[in-house]
Short mmCIF file of C-alpha atoms in Angstrom, two decimals:
data_model
loop_
_atom_site.label_atom_id
_atom_site.label_comp_id
_atom_site.label_asym_id
_atom_site.label_seq_id
_atom_site.Cartn_x
_atom_site.Cartn_y
_atom_site.Cartn_z
CA MET Y 173 -61.29 -67.33 30.52
CA LEU Y 174 -58.24 -68.39 28.20
CA ARG Y 175 -60.52 -67.95 25.13
CA ILE Y 176 -61.22 -64.61 25.99
CA TRP Y 177 -57.34 -63.80 26.49
CA ILE Y 178 -56.34 -65.26 22.92
CA ALA Y 179 -58.88 -63.23 21.70
CA ILE Y 180 -57.27 -60.01 23.13
CA VAL Y 181 -53.77 -61.13 22.15
CA GLY Y 182 -55.10 -61.77 18.67
CA ILE Y 183 -56.79 -58.17 18.57
CA VAL Y 184 -53.42 -56.69 19.68
CA PHE Y 185 -51.63 -58.43 17.39
CA SER Y 186 -53.40 -57.56 14.36
CA ALA Y 187 -53.55 -53.95 15.43
CA LEU Y 188 -49.63 -53.55 15.85
CA SER Y 189 -49.38 -55.24 12.33
CA TYR Y 190 -52.03 -53.11 10.77
CA SER Y 191 -50.20 -49.78 12.01
CA ALA Y 192 -46.69 -50.80 10.30
CA GLU Y 193 -48.09 -50.74 7.05
CA GLU Y 194 -49.51 -47.90 4.61
CA SER Y 195 -53.35 -47.41 5.02
CA SER Y 196 -55.44 -49.20 2.25
CA MET Y 197 -58.90 -49.61 1.51
CA SER Y 198 -61.17 -51.22 -0.94
CA LEU Y 199 -63.60 -48.26 -1.90
CA LEU Y 200 -67.49 -48.26 -2.35
CA ASP Y 201 -68.09 -46.10 -5.27
CA ASN Y 202 -64.15 -45.04 -5.02
CA ARG Y 203 -65.05 -43.10 -1.65
CA PHE Y 204 -62.64 -42.74 0.98
CA ARG Y 205 -62.57 -40.56 4.44
CA VAL Y 206 -59.47 -38.35 5.46
CA ASP Y 207 -59.24 -37.84 9.00
CA PRO Y 208 -58.99 -34.13 10.74
CA SER Y 209 -55.39 -34.84 12.26
CA ILE Y 210 -53.81 -35.71 9.24
CA LYS Y 211 -51.76 -32.58 7.51
CA GLN Y 212 -50.40 -34.28 4.44
CA ILE Y 213 -51.66 -36.96 2.52
CA THR Y 214 -50.79 -38.99 -0.55
CA PHE Y 215 -53.09 -41.19 -2.77
CA VAL Y 216 -52.24 -43.88 -4.61
CA ILE Y 217 -54.63 -44.65 -7.34
CA TYR Y 218 -54.97 -47.45 -9.81
CA ARG Y 219 -56.70 -47.57 -13.11
CA ALA Y 220 -57.37 -49.26 -16.00
CA LYS Y 221 -54.33 -49.19 -18.36
CA SER Y 222 -54.36 -46.48 -20.99
CA SER Y 223 -57.49 -44.56 -19.33
CA GLN Y 224 -57.66 -41.02 -18.31
CA PRO Y 225 -56.42 -39.47 -14.99
CA VAL Y 226 -59.11 -39.54 -12.42
CA VAL Y 227 -60.91 -36.58 -11.10
CA LEU Y 228 -60.70 -36.10 -7.58
CA VAL Y 229 -63.60 -34.75 -5.80
CA ARG Y 230 -63.44 -32.79 -2.31
CA PRO Y 231 -65.94 -33.38 0.15
CA ASP Y 232 -67.46 -29.98 -0.46
CA GLY Y 233 -67.87 -31.07 -4.03
CA LYS Y 234 -64.99 -29.01 -5.42
CA LYS Y 235 -62.80 -30.72 -8.26
CA TYR Y 236 -59.12 -31.27 -8.91
CA TYR Y 237 -57.68 -32.41 -12.46
CA ALA Y 238 -54.46 -33.72 -13.53
CA TRP Y 239 -54.34 -30.41 -15.44
CA ARG Y 240 -55.63 -27.89 -13.24
CA SER Y 241 -55.20 -28.27 -9.32
CA PRO Y 242 -54.05 -25.37 -6.44
CA ASP Y 243 -50.80 -25.15 -5.56
CA ASN Y 244 -51.31 -27.25 -2.53
CA VAL Y 245 -51.79 -30.32 -4.65
CA ARG Y 246 -48.89 -32.05 -6.92
CA TRP Y 247 -50.12 -34.95 -9.13
CA TYR Y 248 -48.28 -37.45 -10.84
CA GLN Y 249 -49.88 -39.57 -13.68
CA GLU Y 250 -48.62 -42.92 -15.60
CA SER Y 251 -50.52 -45.03 -17.96
CA SER Y 252 -52.21 -47.11 -15.37
CA MET Y 253 -51.70 -45.01 -11.96
CA ASP Y 254 -51.95 -41.45 -10.57
CA ILE Y 255 -50.17 -40.54 -7.62
CA ILE Y 256 -51.75 -37.46 -5.84
CA SER Y 257 -50.06 -35.38 -3.01
CA ILE Y 258 -52.33 -32.81 -1.08
CA ASP Y 259 -50.86 -30.73 1.88
CA ASN Y 260 -53.51 -29.86 4.83
CA PRO Y 261 -56.48 -31.59 2.50
CA MET Y 262 -59.91 -30.89 3.92
CA PRO Y 263 -61.41 -33.74 6.28
CA GLY Y 264 -64.22 -35.89 5.22
CA PRO Y 265 -64.95 -38.06 2.48
CA TRP Y 266 -63.16 -37.58 -0.78
CA GLN Y 267 -64.23 -39.34 -4.48
CA ALA Y 268 -61.95 -40.40 -6.84
CA ILE Y 269 -64.04 -40.42 -10.41
CA GLY Y 270 -62.62 -42.43 -13.08
CA LYS Y 271 -61.83 -46.11 -14.36
CA VAL Y 272 -60.15 -47.18 -10.89
CA THR Y 273 -59.58 -50.90 -11.33
CA PRO Y 274 -61.62 -52.72 -9.07
CA LYS Y 275 -59.12 -55.62 -8.07
CA ASN Y 276 -56.94 -53.09 -6.52
CA LYS Y 277 -57.20 -50.34 -3.66
CA ILE Y 278 -56.46 -46.85 -3.35
CA LYS Y 279 -53.64 -46.89 -1.31
CA LEU Y 280 -53.47 -43.51 1.33
CA ILE Y 281 -49.96 -42.53 2.63
CA SER Y 282 -49.84 -40.15 5.52
CA HIS Y 283 -47.82 -38.29 7.65
CA LEU Y 284 -45.07 -39.02 5.47
CA GLU Y 285 -41.50 -37.82 6.44
CA LEU Y 286 -38.22 -38.15 5.41
CA SER Y 287 -35.03 -38.80 7.34
CA THR Y 288 -31.47 -39.22 6.76
CA ASP Y 289 -28.05 -39.88 8.25
CA LYS Y 290 -26.44 -37.22 9.35
CA MET Y 291 -23.47 -36.21 7.33
CA PRO Y 292 -20.26 -35.76 8.76
CA ASN Y 293 -18.99 -32.09 8.99
CA ARG Y 294 -15.45 -32.65 7.74
CA LEU Y 295 -15.66 -34.71 4.20
CA TYR Y 296 -12.34 -35.18 1.97
CA LEU Y 297 -11.77 -34.71 -1.73
CA GLY Y 298 -11.80 -38.34 -2.99
CA GLU Y 299 -13.94 -39.97 -0.61
CA SER Y 300 -16.90 -41.97 -0.70
CA ILE Y 301 -19.23 -42.27 1.89
CA LYS Y 302 -22.49 -44.55 2.04
CA PHE Y 303 -25.34 -42.49 3.14
CA ASN Y 304 -29.18 -43.50 3.89
CA ALA Y 305 -32.28 -42.01 4.02
CA ARG Y 306 -35.41 -43.20 5.21
CA LEU Y 307 -39.17 -42.92 4.37
CA THR Y 308 -41.68 -43.31 6.71
CA SER Y 309 -45.81 -42.90 7.22
CA ASN Y 310 -46.98 -42.65 10.59
CA GLY Y 311 -43.59 -43.26 11.87
CA GLN Y 312 -43.16 -46.62 10.33
CA PRO Y 313 -41.31 -47.67 7.17
CA LEU Y 314 -43.19 -47.03 4.12
CA VAL Y 315 -42.94 -50.46 1.94
CA LEU Y 316 -45.24 -49.54 -0.86
CA ARG Y 317 -43.05 -50.85 -3.70
CA ASP Y 318 -45.35 -49.18 -6.34
CA PHE Y 319 -44.65 -45.82 -4.76
CA LEU Y 320 -41.06 -46.28 -3.82
CA ASP Y 321 -40.18 -47.23 -7.27
CA ARG Y 322 -41.52 -43.78 -8.60
CA VAL Y 323 -39.38 -41.93 -5.54
CA LYS Y 324 -36.24 -39.85 -6.63
CA LEU Y 325 -33.89 -39.02 -4.14
CA LYS Y 326 -30.83 -37.24 -4.60
CA VAL Y 327 -28.11 -35.32 -2.78
CA THR Y 328 -26.69 -32.00 -4.15
CA PHE Y 329 -23.39 -29.59 -3.07
CA THR Y 330 -23.80 -26.00 -3.56
CA LYS Y 331 -21.11 -24.08 -2.77
CA PHE Y 332 -21.53 -21.66 0.47
CA ILE Y 333 -22.42 -18.08 0.12
CA GLU Y 334 -23.34 -16.27 3.14
CA ASN Y 335 -26.95 -14.58 2.41
CA GLU Y 336 -27.46 -16.68 -0.58
CA GLU Y 337 -31.24 -15.86 -0.56
CA THR Y 338 -30.35 -11.94 -1.21
CA LEU Y 339 -28.50 -12.72 -4.21
CA VAL Y 340 -30.13 -12.53 -7.99
CA LYS Y 341 -30.83 -15.97 -9.44
CA GLU Y 342 -28.36 -15.55 -11.79
CA ALA Y 343 -25.59 -14.93 -9.22
CA ARG Y 344 -26.13 -18.09 -7.10
CA PRO Y 345 -24.27 -20.96 -7.28
CA ILE Y 346 -25.75 -23.96 -9.25
CA PRO Y 347 -26.03 -27.12 -7.28
CA GLU Y 348 -24.14 -30.32 -8.00
CA VAL Y 349 -25.86 -33.30 -8.17
CA ILE Y 350 -23.29 -36.17 -6.49
CA GLY Y 351 -25.38 -38.83 -5.98
CA GLU Y 352 -28.97 -40.31 -6.38
CA PHE Y 353 -30.29 -43.20 -4.04
CA ALA Y 354 -31.92 -46.20 -4.73
CA ASP Y 355 -33.99 -48.92 -2.74
CA ASP Y 356 -33.09 -51.57 -4.91
CA GLY Y 357 -31.10 -54.02 -2.88
CA ARG Y 358 -28.27 -53.41 -5.18
CA GLY Y 359 -24.61 -52.00 -4.70
CA LEU Y 360 -24.71 -50.90 -0.98
CA ASP Y 361 -28.37 -50.81 -0.57
CA GLU Y 362 -28.89 -53.69 1.86
CA VAL Y 363 -32.67 -54.65 1.39
CA ALA Y 364 -34.91 -53.95 -1.67
CA GLY Y 365 -38.23 -52.26 -1.08
CA ASP Y 366 -37.49 -51.94 2.81
CA GLY Y 367 -37.97 -48.18 2.80
CA ILE Y 368 -34.30 -47.37 3.27
CA PHE Y 369 -32.40 -45.61 0.23
CA THR Y 370 -28.82 -45.90 0.18
CA VAL Y 371 -26.18 -44.00 -2.03
CA LEU Y 372 -22.65 -44.19 -2.41
CA LEU Y 373 -21.21 -40.44 -2.62
CA PRO Y 374 -18.15 -39.53 -4.42
CA VAL Y 375 -16.79 -36.27 -2.73
CA SER Y 376 -15.92 -34.58 -5.99
CA SER Y 377 -16.11 -30.93 -4.78
CA GLU Y 378 -13.20 -28.78 -4.46
CA PRO Y 379 -12.25 -27.78 -0.69
CA GLY Y 380 -14.38 -25.27 0.50
CA LYS Y 381 -17.74 -25.12 2.34
CA TYR Y 382 -20.98 -26.40 0.84
CA ARG Y 383 -24.63 -26.66 1.79
CA VAL Y 384 -25.62 -30.27 1.35
CA ARG Y 385 -29.07 -30.84 0.25
CA ILE Y 386 -30.76 -34.16 0.75
CA THR Y 387 -34.14 -33.87 -1.64
CA SER Y 388 -37.15 -36.29 -2.77
CA GLY Y 389 -39.43 -35.82 -5.46
CA ASN Y 390 -41.76 -37.64 -8.27
CA GLY Y 391 -43.36 -34.90 -9.05
CA VAL Y 392 -45.69 -35.10 -5.95
CA PHE Y 393 -43.49 -35.66 -3.00
CA LEU Y 394 -41.26 -33.11 -2.32
CA ARG Y 395 -38.89 -33.03 0.72
CA ALA Y 396 -35.44 -31.59 1.48
CA GLN Y 397 -33.21 -31.65 4.39
CA GLU Y 398 -29.71 -29.47 4.37
CA GLN Y 399 -26.76 -28.99 6.64
CA GLU Y 400 -23.10 -27.22 5.88
CA VAL Y 401 -20.14 -29.07 5.85
CA LEU Y 402 -16.44 -28.71 4.91
CA VAL Y 403 -14.71 -30.36 2.16
CA TYR Y 404 -10.91 -30.79 2.86
CA PRO Y 405 -7.81 -31.55 0.54
CA GLN Y 406 -7.27 -35.24 0.04
CA PRO Y 407 -5.37 -36.57 3.02
CA LEU Y 408 -3.96 -39.81 1.32
CA LEU Y 409 -1.38 -39.71 -1.41
CA SER Y 410 -1.04 -42.60 -4.02
CA THR Y 411 2.44 -43.16 -5.55
CA PHE Y 412 3.50 -45.45 -8.41
CA ILE Y 413 7.28 -46.32 -8.56
CA GLN Y 414 7.99 -47.96 -12.03
CA SER Y 415 10.96 -50.75 -11.63
CA ARG Y 416 13.43 -50.47 -14.46
CA VAL Y 417 15.34 -53.54 -13.69
CA VAL Y 418 13.69 -57.00 -14.79
CA GLY Y 419 12.66 -59.27 -11.55
CA THR Y 420 12.70 -55.95 -9.71
CA PRO Y 421 8.68 -55.48 -8.73
CA HIS Y 422 6.94 -52.01 -9.23
CA LYS Y 423 5.84 -50.47 -5.67
CA VAL Y 424 2.61 -48.32 -4.90
CA VAL Y 425 3.18 -46.40 -1.61
CA ILE Y 426 0.14 -44.54 0.17
CA SER Y 427 0.95 -42.08 2.86
CA GLY Y 428 -1.51 -40.57 5.26
CA GLU Y 429 -1.11 -36.88 6.45
CA GLN Y 430 0.22 -36.60 9.73
CA GLY Y 431 -2.38 -35.57 12.44
CA MET Y 432 -5.08 -36.24 9.97
CA ILE Y 433 -4.72 -39.95 9.35
CA LEU Y 434 -4.79 -42.24 12.48
CA PRO Y 435 -1.32 -44.16 12.13
CA GLY Y 436 -1.53 -48.06 11.41
CA SER Y 437 -4.83 -47.66 9.86
CA ILE Y 438 -3.94 -47.63 6.22
CA SER Y 439 -4.96 -50.38 4.03
CA ALA Y 440 -5.27 -50.98 0.12
CA HIS Y 441 -6.83 -52.80 -2.27
CA ILE Y 442 -4.78 -52.68 -5.98
CA GLU Y 443 -5.81 -54.25 -9.62
CA HIS Y 444 -3.28 -54.34 -11.82
CA ASN Y 445 -3.85 -55.08 -15.65
CA GLY Y 446 -1.61 -55.91 -18.17
CA PRO Y 447 -1.56 -55.74 -22.14
CA ASP Y 448 -2.72 -59.09 -22.61
CA GLY Y 449 -5.60 -58.80 -20.30
CA ASP Y 450 -3.80 -60.37 -17.44
CA LYS Y 451 -4.87 -59.08 -13.95
CA VAL Y 452 -2.84 -59.37 -10.80
CA THR Y 453 -4.53 -58.08 -7.28
CA VAL Y 454 -2.50 -57.10 -4.45
CA GLN Y 455 -3.34 -55.88 -0.95
CA GLY Y 456 -2.01 -54.89 2.45
CA SER Y 457 -1.95 -53.00 5.50
CA ALA Y 458 0.23 -50.45 7.47
CA GLN Y 459 2.22 -51.56 10.16
CA ALA Y 460 1.29 -50.31 13.97
CA GLU Y 461 1.93 -46.90 14.40
CA SER Y 462 3.15 -46.02 10.78
CA ASN Y 463 1.62 -43.90 8.69
CA LYS Y 464 2.74 -45.37 4.99
CA LEU Y 465 1.95 -48.43 2.96
CA GLU Y 466 3.93 -50.22 0.53
CA LEU Y 467 2.60 -52.73 -2.10
CA GLU Y 468 4.70 -54.27 -4.46
CA ILE Y 469 3.27 -55.07 -8.11
CA PRO Y 470 5.05 -57.83 -10.16
CA ASN Y 471 7.27 -56.90 -12.70
CA SER Y 472 6.40 -58.11 -16.39
CA GLU Y 473 9.03 -58.39 -19.06
CA ASN Y 474 6.17 -58.06 -21.76
CA ASN Y 475 6.37 -54.79 -23.62
CA GLY Y 476 3.14 -52.74 -23.59
CA ASN Y 477 0.65 -50.37 -21.83
CA TYR Y 478 0.10 -51.33 -18.36
CA SER Y 479 -2.95 -49.58 -15.89
CA TRP Y 480 -3.53 -49.91 -12.39
CA SER Y 481 -6.44 -48.79 -10.00
CA GLY Y 482 -8.10 -49.50 -6.54
CA LYS Y 483 -9.50 -48.37 -3.41
CA ALA Y 484 -7.20 -46.82 0.00
CA PHE Y 485 -9.16 -47.33 3.66
CA ALA Y 486 -7.93 -45.51 6.52
CA THR Y 487 -9.52 -43.95 9.89
CA GLU Y 488 -9.79 -40.20 10.67
CA MET Y 489 -7.81 -39.13 13.41
CA GLY Y 490 -9.93 -37.67 16.24
CA SER Y 491 -13.03 -38.88 15.32
CA GLU Y 492 -11.89 -42.50 13.98
CA ARG Y 493 -14.40 -42.29 11.23
CA PRO Y 494 -13.59 -44.76 8.67
CA LEU Y 495 -12.52 -43.48 5.36
CA ILE Y 496 -12.81 -44.58 1.58
CA PHE Y 497 -10.83 -42.98 -0.96
CA GLU Y 498 -11.45 -44.47 -4.95
CA ILE Y 499 -7.90 -44.64 -6.47
CA THR Y 500 -8.62 -43.62 -10.22
CA GLU Y 501 -6.91 -45.38 -13.24
CA HIS Y 502 -3.21 -44.71 -13.66
CA THR Y 503 -1.13 -46.07 -16.46
CA TYR Y 504 2.27 -46.93 -17.86
CA SER Y 505 4.12 -48.22 -20.32
CA VAL Y 506 7.18 -50.78 -20.70
CA VAL Y 507 9.07 -50.58 -24.05
CA GLU Y 508 12.01 -52.70 -25.28
CA GLU Y 509 15.39 -52.55 -23.24
CA VAL Y 510 17.96 -50.28 -25.08
CA ASP Y 511 21.69 -50.78 -25.90
CA LEU Y 512 23.38 -47.71 -24.12
CA ALA Y 513 26.59 -47.68 -25.98
CA GLU Y 514 25.00 -48.38 -29.33
CA THR Y 515 22.75 -45.52 -28.71
CA ARG Y 516 25.73 -43.20 -27.50
CA ARG Y 517 27.45 -44.37 -30.78
CA LEU Y 518 24.69 -43.47 -33.16
CA GLN Y 519 24.22 -39.91 -31.34
CA GLU Y 520 27.66 -39.10 -31.99
CA LEU Y 521 27.47 -40.37 -35.29
CA GLU Y 522 24.32 -38.21 -35.83
CA ARG Y 523 26.23 -35.33 -34.23
CA ILE Y 524 29.05 -35.60 -36.62
CA GLN Y 525 26.82 -35.74 -39.54
CA GLN Y 526 24.78 -32.69 -38.00
CA GLN Y 527 28.17 -30.97 -37.45
CA LYS Y 528 29.53 -31.78 -41.12
CA MET Y 529 26.18 -30.44 -43.00
CA LEU Y 530 26.33 -27.24 -40.60
CA GLU Y 531 29.85 -26.57 -42.06
CA GLU Y 532 28.89 -27.25 -45.17
CA MET Y 533 26.05 -24.76 -45.25
CA GLN Y 534 28.11 -22.03 -43.49
CA LEU Y 535 31.00 -22.56 -46.42
CA LEU Y 536 27.82 -22.63 -48.97
CA GLN Y 537 26.53 -19.24 -47.38
CA MET Y 538 30.02 -17.97 -47.33
CA ARG Y 539 30.26 -18.36 -51.19
CA GLU Y 540 26.60 -17.11 -52.15
CA GLU Y 541 27.75 -14.06 -49.67
CA LYS Y 542 31.06 -13.80 -51.72
CA LYS Y 543 29.21 -14.19 -55.11
CA THR Y 544 26.66 -11.53 -53.81
CA ARG Y 545 29.43 -8.78 -52.80
CA THR Y 546 31.30 -9.25 -56.22
CA MET Y 547 27.95 -8.68 -58.14
CA ILE Y 548 27.37 -5.76 -56.19
CA PHE Y 549 30.91 -4.38 -56.76
CA ILE Y 550 30.49 -5.03 -60.63
CA GLY Y 551 26.76 -3.36 -60.67
CA VAL Y 552 28.45 -0.02 -58.67
CA GLY Y 553 31.70 -0.27 -60.93
CA ASN Y 554 29.44 -0.34 -63.78
CA ILE Y 555 27.21 2.59 -62.91
CA VAL Y 556 29.83 5.12 -61.76
CA VAL Y 557 31.64 4.33 -65.42
CA LEU Y 558 28.27 4.97 -66.80
CA ILE Y 559 28.05 8.47 -64.42
CA LEU Y 560 31.82 9.27 -65.71
CA GLY Y 561 30.94 8.47 -69.08
CA LEU Y 562 27.64 11.11 -68.89
CA VAL Y 563 29.90 13.58 -67.18
CA VAL Y 564 32.73 13.44 -69.74
CA TRP Y 565 30.24 13.41 -72.75
CA PHE Y 566 28.71 16.59 -71.38
CA VAL Y 567 31.98 18.55 -70.48
CA MET Y 568 33.28 17.57 -74.39
CA GLY Y 569 29.66 18.77 -75.52
CA LYS Y 570 30.47 22.29 -73.78
CA LEU Y 571 34.22 22.68 -74.98
CA ARG Y 572 33.00 21.72 -78.32
CA ALA Y 573 30.35 24.44 -78.55
CA LYS Y 574 32.64 27.07 -76.89
CA LYS Y 575 35.35 26.56 -79.55
CA GLN Y 576 32.79 27.00 -82.52
CA ALA Y 577 31.55 30.14 -80.70
CA ILE Y 578 34.83 31.83 -80.90
CA PRO Y 579 35.68 32.34 -84.54
CA GLU Y 580 32.24 33.50 -85.26
CA MET Y 581 32.95 35.91 -82.77
CA GLN Y 582 36.35 37.10 -84.48
CA LEU Y 583 34.60 37.74 -88.06
CA GLU Y 584 31.86 40.05 -86.52
CA MET Y 585 34.81 42.05 -84.72
CA PRO Y 586 35.50 45.58 -87.01
CA LYS Y 587 38.62 46.27 -88.65
CA LYS Y 588 40.53 49.55 -87.37
#
């Protein structure tokens, strides 16, 4: 009796273990059966390296090719792999014709679904959020590494417009890709290859209403989810106060907007870089009930260019949602201290020299103007004299002609 119970438990445990994995099978003549309940299925077929894509044969004998297939078939190919996704596949025995490697199995992925975290309805410009998406097959996490490595998941923001579908294509807003998911165990992704994709989304879109689409696609697998969100102006303001006194530290002041940020929730991590490559890290948190945080940065006496950047953390009032904001890099310079008295003396000397030069230029200009007026007077005088000479010459000529004409008239008169 005990042996029977042990056998039953073993069978149940084996069945549960099998259901958590993708379906795979060794093929006889590369044949496999599709169940009538399956509405969408994906075949992952391994074949000899550099061989031609397989030919997929339906139960009724119709053939599907990588370069020719109906609209419900999507085909992704590599030098040693085919990934074929079919919507509403025909139930019954299928066959893959090609150089399928005997050491590998054809993987069948059915009831493939994409689920994601729900994005907050209220986002803030400049914030970064961790966002997860999950792929499941038959309700279980999909952990087929070869397939996951070729899935591309991305998040797009599109400006919201009412009845967008009624607009012509050229008038529709262009989606902006703001993040791509990864399941590689790096960054914020917790475990590589567990079917959970993670992305750090930097909200860079200007305040307004947007359609957010989470899509996946590797040429064969296409899924999409959509929701509407509102982007608000950034509720945290960071200010740098540069000290002009040696020994007095600089300050970074981070202020939260009243009614948006929970008092006492602000904290920050600042990295300060000097011109010689030296780095100083400062961090701190606001006091209870305070909406302002002040951090002090040591004031170096070295001249040169400095930079600072970091992250600010806060909690949204009302929802108590944790917020993360990237503080972009800012720069400032430290120059040699200036002797104010000597500077004023040099400025006054320069002012006097400029005034003297201005007076000399004005005097020279007056001389030039006087000389010009004299030349004009001389020229006008010469012209007047010339005109008067011509007039006198003309009048004298008339008079001489008149005198010569009188004696001739007297000779011609007859004597009485």
